[in-house]
Amino acid sequence: MRSLIDITDFSPEELQELMDTACDIIANPEKYQDSCRRKKLATLFFEPSTRTRLSFEAAMLELGGNVLGFSEASSSSVSKGESMADTSKILSCYADIMAIRHPKEGAPYVAACNASIPVINAGDGGHCHPTQTMADMLTIYRECGRIEHLTVGCCGDLKYGRTVHSLLSALTRYEGIKVILISPKELQLPEYMKQDVLDKNHVDYVEITSLEEALPQLDVLYMTRIQRERFDDATVYERLKDSYILTPEKLESAKETMRILHPLPRVNEISVKVDDDPRAAYFRQALNGKYMRMALILKLLREAEAGLQMPREDTLDNVLYCDNPNCISSVEQELPHRFRPTNPATGEYRCIYCETKKHKKN
Ligand code: CP
């Protein structure tokens, strides 16, 4: 069954097709109002959410379908110890498609391996958030008129920021993308993202700590929240939480055509005084998320009816062990530790759930 776990599961052509469908939905909503009649979307949210869960539900309702699900882990049998594999098999009996948010990295992948319906990753720990990227892409496309040849600044928590990881994975496949990574040293982009995404795609990028230095160069500023819930040490969070605060005064040096995106929720990293600036696109971005999720539900249900499958990967099972405490393999007792080869020359492997790097000696 074809699912969406990582944004690169879709080619740039497929993302364009989704953006075209979303634009057609915006122009002709009545054309789609019965497209999912008698279909059910299950939303399994093991972590808090406002936008993702409710925009998925609004998307399915506007397509004429129905929704079921839960919004916290404590109201599901996972709190009694049920595995992700069993949960996804059960949900396959009740729904036609499911969206999962989970604090453990790789949980939606495990669900997709066990479900007989399409699974959508609605955010897994600090790993990735592909449907947020779809909202970001449509926003860039509608606001800037193109995806190519843009200078994009990502600012804030680039270490744990799953929205940034997914966005960079998508954008770096387009021509002429320049990236400015703006973060405190402690929250820099993970090495695997730099190696596997930026270096591999020959992307022109720099890492800096000053937002003011980057602002005049940017076509898109992607602000993110410093995420309290991802820190083991509260004192580090307290020290870093006010690293970046965008104000109207700072924006004076930015281009008039620049667009400000933020996956939201925000805490204080964008002053509310910026909201009335025409460059502030973050509320329009949240609305775009609903249209892209409508387009995604239509695509995955259509492909499920056509019998399309997820490609199988060659993996090494239970030879290397993942020691990332945020990986789904750290909590699911019988889940195999699975690694994909990423660099045969050096014996480098990555955990299939969370991307943790390991080396295998021959
Ligand atoms: N952008 C985003 O994922 O928001 P929620 O956490 O409210 O779903």
Short mmCIF file of C-alpha atoms and ligand atoms in Angstrom, two decimals:
data_model
loop_
_atom_site.label_atom_id
_atom_site.label_comp_id
_atom_site.label_asym_id
_atom_site.label_seq_id
_atom_site.Cartn_x
_atom_site.Cartn_y
_atom_site.Cartn_z
CA MET A 1 0.00 0.00 0.00
CA ARG A 2 1.44 3.41 -0.92
CA SER A 3 1.84 5.75 2.07
CA LEU A 4 3.47 9.13 2.78
CA ILE A 5 6.18 8.77 5.42
CA ASP A 6 8.89 11.11 4.11
CA ILE A 7 8.39 13.99 1.67
CA THR A 8 10.83 12.33 -0.76
CA ASP A 9 8.36 9.45 -1.13
CA PHE A 10 6.88 11.80 -3.75
CA SER A 11 8.84 13.04 -6.76
CA PRO A 12 8.93 16.79 -7.55
CA GLU A 13 6.48 15.99 -10.39
CA GLU A 14 4.06 14.39 -7.93
CA LEU A 15 4.37 17.38 -5.59
CA GLN A 16 3.54 19.65 -8.52
CA GLU A 17 0.53 17.46 -9.33
CA LEU A 18 -0.61 17.81 -5.67
CA MET A 19 -0.17 21.60 -5.79
CA ASP A 20 -2.16 21.74 -9.04
CA THR A 21 -4.95 19.68 -7.47
CA ALA A 22 -4.93 21.96 -4.39
CA CYS A 23 -5.21 25.04 -6.62
CA ASP A 24 -8.12 23.42 -8.48
CA ILE A 25 -9.82 22.63 -5.14
CA ILE A 26 -9.42 26.31 -4.12
CA ALA A 27 -10.95 27.45 -7.44
CA ASN A 28 -13.69 24.78 -7.67
CA PRO A 29 -14.52 23.41 -4.19
CA GLU A 30 -17.94 22.09 -5.27
CA LYS A 31 -16.26 19.76 -7.79
CA TYR A 32 -14.67 17.84 -4.89
CA GLN A 33 -17.42 17.93 -2.25
CA ASP A 34 -18.47 14.30 -2.76
CA SER A 35 -15.11 12.84 -3.83
CA CYS A 36 -14.68 10.79 -0.62
CA ARG A 37 -18.30 9.84 0.08
CA ARG A 38 -18.46 6.79 2.38
CA LYS A 39 -14.68 6.92 2.96
CA LYS A 40 -13.23 7.23 6.48
CA LEU A 41 -10.07 8.94 7.67
CA ALA A 42 -8.64 7.84 11.04
CA THR A 43 -6.55 10.44 12.90
CA LEU A 44 -4.24 8.82 15.48
CA PHE A 45 -2.61 11.64 17.40
CA PHE A 46 -0.28 10.51 20.20
CA GLU A 47 1.06 14.09 20.55
CA PRO A 48 -0.77 17.45 20.76
CA SER A 49 -1.82 19.19 17.54
CA THR A 50 -4.18 21.94 16.44
CA ARG A 51 -3.45 22.54 12.75
CA THR A 52 -2.47 19.13 11.48
CA ARG A 53 -5.23 17.09 13.11
CA LEU A 54 -8.02 19.58 12.54
CA SER A 55 -6.97 20.44 8.98
CA PHE A 56 -6.90 16.71 8.15
CA GLU A 57 -10.37 16.36 9.60
CA ALA A 58 -11.66 19.49 7.81
CA ALA A 59 -10.06 18.20 4.58
CA MET A 60 -11.87 14.85 4.76
CA LEU A 61 -15.19 16.50 5.69
CA GLU A 62 -14.90 18.93 2.75
CA LEU A 63 -14.32 15.93 0.47
CA GLY A 64 -17.62 14.45 1.71
CA GLY A 65 -15.96 11.75 3.85
CA ASN A 66 -16.03 10.94 7.57
CA VAL A 67 -13.43 11.01 10.34
CA LEU A 68 -12.71 8.98 13.47
CA GLY A 69 -9.77 8.83 15.85
CA PHE A 70 -8.20 10.11 19.03
CA SER A 71 -6.18 13.17 20.00
CA GLU A 72 -4.07 11.81 22.87
CA ALA A 73 -2.23 8.57 23.58
CA SER A 74 -3.97 8.10 26.94
CA SER A 75 -7.32 7.52 25.21
CA SER A 76 -5.99 4.65 23.06
CA SER A 77 -4.96 1.10 24.00
CA VAL A 78 -1.33 2.07 23.35
CA SER A 79 -1.47 3.30 26.97
CA LYS A 80 -2.05 -0.39 27.92
CA GLY A 81 1.03 -1.44 25.95
CA GLU A 82 -0.45 -2.18 22.50
CA SER A 83 2.18 -1.99 19.77
CA MET A 84 2.14 0.36 16.77
CA ALA A 85 2.01 -2.70 14.49
CA ASP A 86 -1.16 -4.04 16.18
CA THR A 87 -2.74 -0.58 16.36
CA SER A 88 -2.29 -0.05 12.62
CA LYS A 89 -3.69 -3.52 11.79
CA ILE A 90 -6.78 -2.73 13.88
CA LEU A 91 -7.29 0.69 12.33
CA SER A 92 -7.09 -0.93 8.89
CA CYS A 93 -10.33 -2.75 9.83
CA TYR A 94 -12.17 0.51 10.59
CA ALA A 95 -10.89 3.18 8.18
CA ASP A 96 -9.80 3.68 4.56
CA ILE A 97 -6.77 5.89 5.31
CA MET A 98 -4.99 7.04 8.48
CA ALA A 99 -2.87 9.97 9.63
CA ILE A 100 -0.49 9.39 12.57
CA ARG A 101 1.40 11.81 14.80
CA HIS A 102 3.73 10.21 17.32
CA PRO A 103 6.55 11.41 19.61
CA LYS A 104 8.77 8.47 18.61
CA GLU A 105 10.70 8.73 15.33
CA GLY A 106 9.70 6.08 12.81
CA ALA A 107 6.31 5.23 14.37
CA PRO A 108 4.34 6.08 11.16
CA TYR A 109 6.79 3.95 9.14
CA VAL A 110 6.11 0.97 11.41
CA ALA A 111 2.38 1.59 10.96
CA ALA A 112 2.76 1.70 7.18
CA CYS A 113 4.64 -1.62 7.19
CA ASN A 114 1.72 -3.29 9.00
CA ALA A 115 -1.40 -1.52 7.74
CA SER A 116 -3.48 -2.53 4.76
CA ILE A 117 -4.58 1.09 4.17
CA PRO A 118 -2.47 4.16 3.28
CA VAL A 119 -0.65 5.76 6.23
CA ILE A 120 0.26 9.45 6.40
CA ASN A 121 3.04 10.68 8.68
CA ALA A 122 1.56 13.68 10.52
CA GLY A 123 4.86 14.30 12.38
CA ASP A 124 7.18 11.81 14.13
CA GLY A 125 9.31 13.16 16.97
CA GLY A 126 12.12 15.39 15.73
CA HIS A 127 12.33 13.43 12.47
CA CYS A 128 10.00 14.71 9.75
CA HIS A 129 6.61 16.25 8.99
CA PRO A 130 5.89 15.80 5.27
CA THR A 131 2.35 17.22 5.17
CA GLN A 132 3.60 20.43 6.79
CA THR A 133 6.10 20.60 3.93
CA MET A 134 3.25 20.22 1.46
CA ALA A 135 1.59 23.27 3.09
CA ASP A 136 4.92 25.13 2.96
CA MET A 137 5.48 24.28 -0.71
CA LEU A 138 2.02 25.44 -1.79
CA THR A 139 2.55 28.66 0.19
CA ILE A 140 5.90 29.34 -1.47
CA TYR A 141 4.42 28.49 -4.89
CA ARG A 142 1.39 30.77 -4.44
CA GLU A 143 3.25 33.64 -2.73
CA CYS A 144 6.51 33.65 -4.76
CA GLY A 145 5.14 32.26 -8.03
CA ARG A 146 7.85 29.60 -8.22
CA ILE A 147 9.83 27.10 -6.12
CA GLU A 148 13.12 27.38 -8.07
CA HIS A 149 15.88 30.00 -7.66
CA LEU A 150 15.00 31.16 -4.16
CA THR A 151 17.17 31.98 -1.16
CA VAL A 152 15.52 30.39 1.85
CA GLY A 153 16.50 31.14 5.46
CA CYS A 154 15.56 28.57 8.10
CA CYS A 155 15.72 30.08 11.57
CA GLY A 156 15.42 28.65 15.10
CA ASP A 157 15.53 25.02 16.18
CA LEU A 158 17.09 23.29 13.19
CA LYS A 159 18.20 20.29 15.26
CA TYR A 160 14.82 19.01 16.43
CA GLY A 161 12.72 20.97 13.91
CA ARG A 162 11.09 18.20 11.88
CA THR A 163 9.35 20.75 9.64
CA VAL A 164 12.74 22.17 8.59
CA HIS A 165 14.11 18.69 7.90
CA SER A 166 11.21 17.83 5.60
CA LEU A 167 11.21 21.23 3.91
CA LEU A 168 14.92 21.07 3.10
CA SER A 169 14.53 17.51 1.77
CA ALA A 170 11.86 18.79 -0.63
CA LEU A 171 13.37 22.15 -1.65
CA THR A 172 16.87 20.92 -2.38
CA ARG A 173 15.52 18.91 -5.32
CA TYR A 174 14.67 22.19 -7.11
CA GLU A 175 17.11 24.22 -9.22
CA GLY A 176 18.91 27.24 -7.82
CA ILE A 177 17.90 26.86 -4.17
CA LYS A 178 20.25 28.61 -1.71
CA VAL A 179 19.86 27.90 2.00
CA ILE A 180 20.88 30.02 4.99
CA LEU A 181 20.73 28.05 8.26
CA ILE A 182 20.24 30.43 11.18
CA SER A 183 20.45 28.85 14.63
CA PRO A 184 22.34 28.80 17.91
CA LYS A 185 25.29 26.38 17.77
CA GLU A 186 23.42 23.92 20.03
CA LEU A 187 20.48 23.72 17.62
CA GLN A 188 22.27 23.35 14.29
CA LEU A 189 20.95 21.08 11.57
CA PRO A 190 21.84 17.38 12.25
CA GLU A 191 24.86 15.98 10.41
CA TYR A 192 22.75 13.45 8.49
CA MET A 193 20.70 16.30 7.02
CA LYS A 194 23.82 18.17 5.92
CA GLN A 195 25.42 15.07 4.40
CA ASP A 196 22.45 13.22 2.94
CA VAL A 197 20.35 16.18 1.84
CA LEU A 198 22.40 19.37 1.36
CA ASP A 199 25.79 17.95 0.32
CA LYS A 200 24.29 15.14 -1.72
CA ASN A 201 22.19 17.60 -3.74
CA HIS A 202 25.12 20.06 -4.07
CA VAL A 203 23.15 22.79 -2.33
CA ASP A 204 24.76 26.17 -1.73
CA TYR A 205 24.33 26.67 2.05
CA VAL A 206 25.84 28.52 5.01
CA GLU A 207 25.35 28.19 8.77
CA ILE A 208 25.17 31.45 10.74
CA THR A 209 23.86 32.59 14.12
CA SER A 210 22.60 36.09 13.19
CA LEU A 211 19.09 36.58 11.81
CA GLU A 212 19.86 40.27 11.11
CA GLU A 213 22.78 39.27 8.87
CA ALA A 214 20.60 36.92 6.81
CA LEU A 215 17.46 39.01 6.43
CA PRO A 216 18.41 41.28 3.46
CA GLN A 217 19.34 38.24 1.34
CA LEU A 218 16.17 36.19 1.77
CA ASP A 219 13.23 35.43 -0.52
CA VAL A 220 11.67 33.20 2.14
CA LEU A 221 12.22 33.30 5.90
CA TYR A 222 11.09 30.07 7.57
CA MET A 223 10.84 30.79 11.31
CA THR A 224 10.48 27.96 13.83
CA ARG A 225 9.78 27.63 17.54
CA ILE A 226 12.43 26.56 20.02
CA GLN A 227 10.60 23.40 21.16
CA ARG A 228 10.55 23.04 24.94
CA GLU A 229 9.25 19.44 24.66
CA ARG A 230 12.37 18.22 22.78
CA PHE A 231 14.91 19.30 25.46
CA ASP A 232 16.20 16.85 28.07
CA ASP A 233 17.79 19.72 30.02
CA ALA A 234 15.37 22.55 30.93
CA THR A 235 18.25 24.97 31.65
CA VAL A 236 19.45 24.68 28.03
CA TYR A 237 15.92 25.46 26.82
CA GLU A 238 15.75 28.51 29.14
CA ARG A 239 19.06 29.78 27.77
CA LEU A 240 18.08 29.36 24.10
CA LYS A 241 14.34 30.05 24.07
CA ASP A 242 14.60 33.76 23.16
CA SER A 243 17.39 33.39 20.59
CA TYR A 244 15.34 34.86 17.74
CA ILE A 245 12.45 37.30 17.89
CA LEU A 246 11.27 38.79 14.59
CA THR A 247 9.97 42.35 14.94
CA PRO A 248 8.79 45.05 12.49
CA GLU A 249 12.07 46.92 13.15
CA LYS A 250 14.19 43.93 12.08
CA LEU A 251 12.02 43.48 8.98
CA GLU A 252 13.02 46.94 7.70
CA SER A 253 16.15 45.42 6.15
CA ALA A 254 14.24 42.60 4.39
CA LYS A 255 13.06 42.61 0.77
CA GLU A 256 9.50 43.85 0.16
CA THR A 257 8.88 40.61 -1.73
CA MET A 258 10.20 38.34 1.03
CA ARG A 259 7.65 35.99 2.58
CA ILE A 260 7.63 34.92 6.24
CA LEU A 261 6.53 31.34 6.86
CA HIS A 262 6.16 29.53 10.18
CA PRO A 263 4.64 26.08 10.66
CA LEU A 264 3.06 27.37 13.92
CA PRO A 265 2.41 27.25 16.81
CA ARG A 266 4.57 30.24 17.67
CA VAL A 267 5.55 31.29 21.16
CA ASN A 268 7.33 34.66 20.87
CA GLU A 269 9.66 34.18 17.89
CA ILE A 270 7.46 36.36 15.66
CA SER A 271 6.01 39.43 17.36
CA VAL A 272 2.23 39.76 16.80
CA LYS A 273 3.11 43.24 15.47
CA VAL A 274 4.41 41.48 12.33
CA ASP A 275 1.05 39.82 11.60
CA ASP A 276 -0.34 42.76 9.59
CA ASP A 277 2.75 42.98 7.38
CA PRO A 278 1.81 41.71 3.88
CA ARG A 279 4.97 39.57 3.98
CA ALA A 280 3.57 37.54 6.90
CA ALA A 281 2.24 34.43 5.15
CA TYR A 282 1.91 32.04 8.11
CA PHE A 283 -1.87 32.14 8.52
CA ARG A 284 -2.34 31.71 4.76
CA GLN A 285 0.13 28.81 5.05
CA ALA A 286 -2.11 27.07 7.63
CA LEU A 287 -5.07 27.35 5.23
CA ASN A 288 -2.96 26.00 2.38
CA GLY A 289 -2.30 22.98 4.59
CA LYS A 290 -5.96 22.00 4.44
CA TYR A 291 -6.03 22.16 0.63
CA MET A 292 -2.84 20.13 0.28
CA ARG A 293 -4.16 17.50 2.71
CA MET A 294 -7.33 17.28 0.58
CA ALA A 295 -5.20 16.71 -2.50
CA LEU A 296 -3.11 14.12 -0.63
CA ILE A 297 -6.13 12.13 0.63
CA LEU A 298 -7.51 12.04 -2.93
CA LYS A 299 -4.18 10.85 -4.36
CA LEU A 300 -3.53 8.12 -1.79
CA LEU A 301 -7.09 6.75 -1.91
CA ARG A 302 -6.97 6.70 -5.72
CA GLU A 303 -3.63 4.87 -5.64
CA ALA A 304 -4.91 2.40 -3.02
CA GLU A 305 -7.82 1.56 -5.31
CA ALA A 306 -5.34 1.01 -8.15
CA GLY A 307 -3.31 -1.34 -5.89
CA LEU A 308 -0.07 0.70 -5.81
CA GLN A 309 2.46 -0.56 -3.23
CA MET A 310 5.31 1.01 -1.19
CA PRO A 311 8.66 0.00 -2.70
CA ARG A 312 10.47 -2.60 -0.52
CA GLU A 313 13.93 -1.70 0.77
CA ASP A 314 16.92 -3.97 1.31
CA THR A 315 17.74 -3.76 5.01
CA LEU A 316 20.03 -5.34 7.54
CA ASP A 317 17.88 -6.63 10.40
CA ASN A 318 18.98 -7.15 14.04
CA VAL A 319 22.70 -6.90 13.21
CA LEU A 320 23.20 -3.26 14.21
CA TYR A 321 21.26 -1.72 17.11
CA CYS A 322 19.82 1.79 17.29
CA ASP A 323 20.65 3.59 20.55
CA ASN A 324 18.51 6.72 19.91
CA PRO A 325 16.09 6.93 22.85
CA ASN A 326 13.65 8.83 20.60
CA CYS A 327 13.49 6.01 18.03
CA ILE A 328 10.37 3.82 17.93
CA SER A 329 12.72 0.80 18.18
CA SER A 330 13.57 1.92 21.74
CA VAL A 331 10.04 1.22 22.98
CA GLU A 332 8.53 -1.50 20.76
CA GLN A 333 9.80 -4.78 22.23
CA GLU A 334 9.69 -7.09 19.21
CA LEU A 335 10.36 -4.52 16.52
CA PRO A 336 13.45 -5.53 14.53
CA HIS A 337 16.33 -3.03 14.53
CA ARG A 338 16.57 -2.33 10.78
CA PHE A 339 19.30 -0.42 8.98
CA ARG A 340 19.66 0.63 5.34
CA PRO A 341 23.12 0.83 3.72
CA THR A 342 23.96 4.47 2.92
CA ASN A 343 27.66 4.30 2.07
CA PRO A 344 28.96 0.83 1.17
CA ALA A 345 32.53 2.17 0.87
CA THR A 346 32.66 3.16 4.54
CA GLY A 347 30.23 0.51 5.86
CA GLU A 348 27.83 3.27 6.89
CA TYR A 349 24.21 2.36 7.70
CA ARG A 350 21.24 4.42 8.90
CA CYS A 351 18.39 3.31 11.12
CA ILE A 352 15.35 2.91 8.87
CA TYR A 353 13.11 4.52 11.52
CA CYS A 354 15.11 7.53 12.75
CA GLU A 355 18.25 7.88 10.51
CA THR A 356 20.73 7.22 13.35
CA LYS A 357 24.10 6.47 11.78
CA LYS A 358 26.08 3.27 12.52
CA HIS A 359 29.11 1.61 10.97
CA LYS A 360 29.38 -2.10 10.37
CA LYS A 361 32.82 -3.68 10.49
CA ASN A 362 33.38 -6.33 7.82
N1 CP B 1 2.36 22.92 12.22
C1 CP B 1 1.88 21.96 13.03
O1 CP B 1 2.24 20.78 12.94
O2 CP B 1 0.96 22.40 13.97
P1 CP B 1 0.24 21.48 15.01
O3 CP B 1 1.26 20.94 15.96
O4 CP B 1 -0.78 22.36 15.70
O5 CP B 1 -0.43 20.35 14.26
#
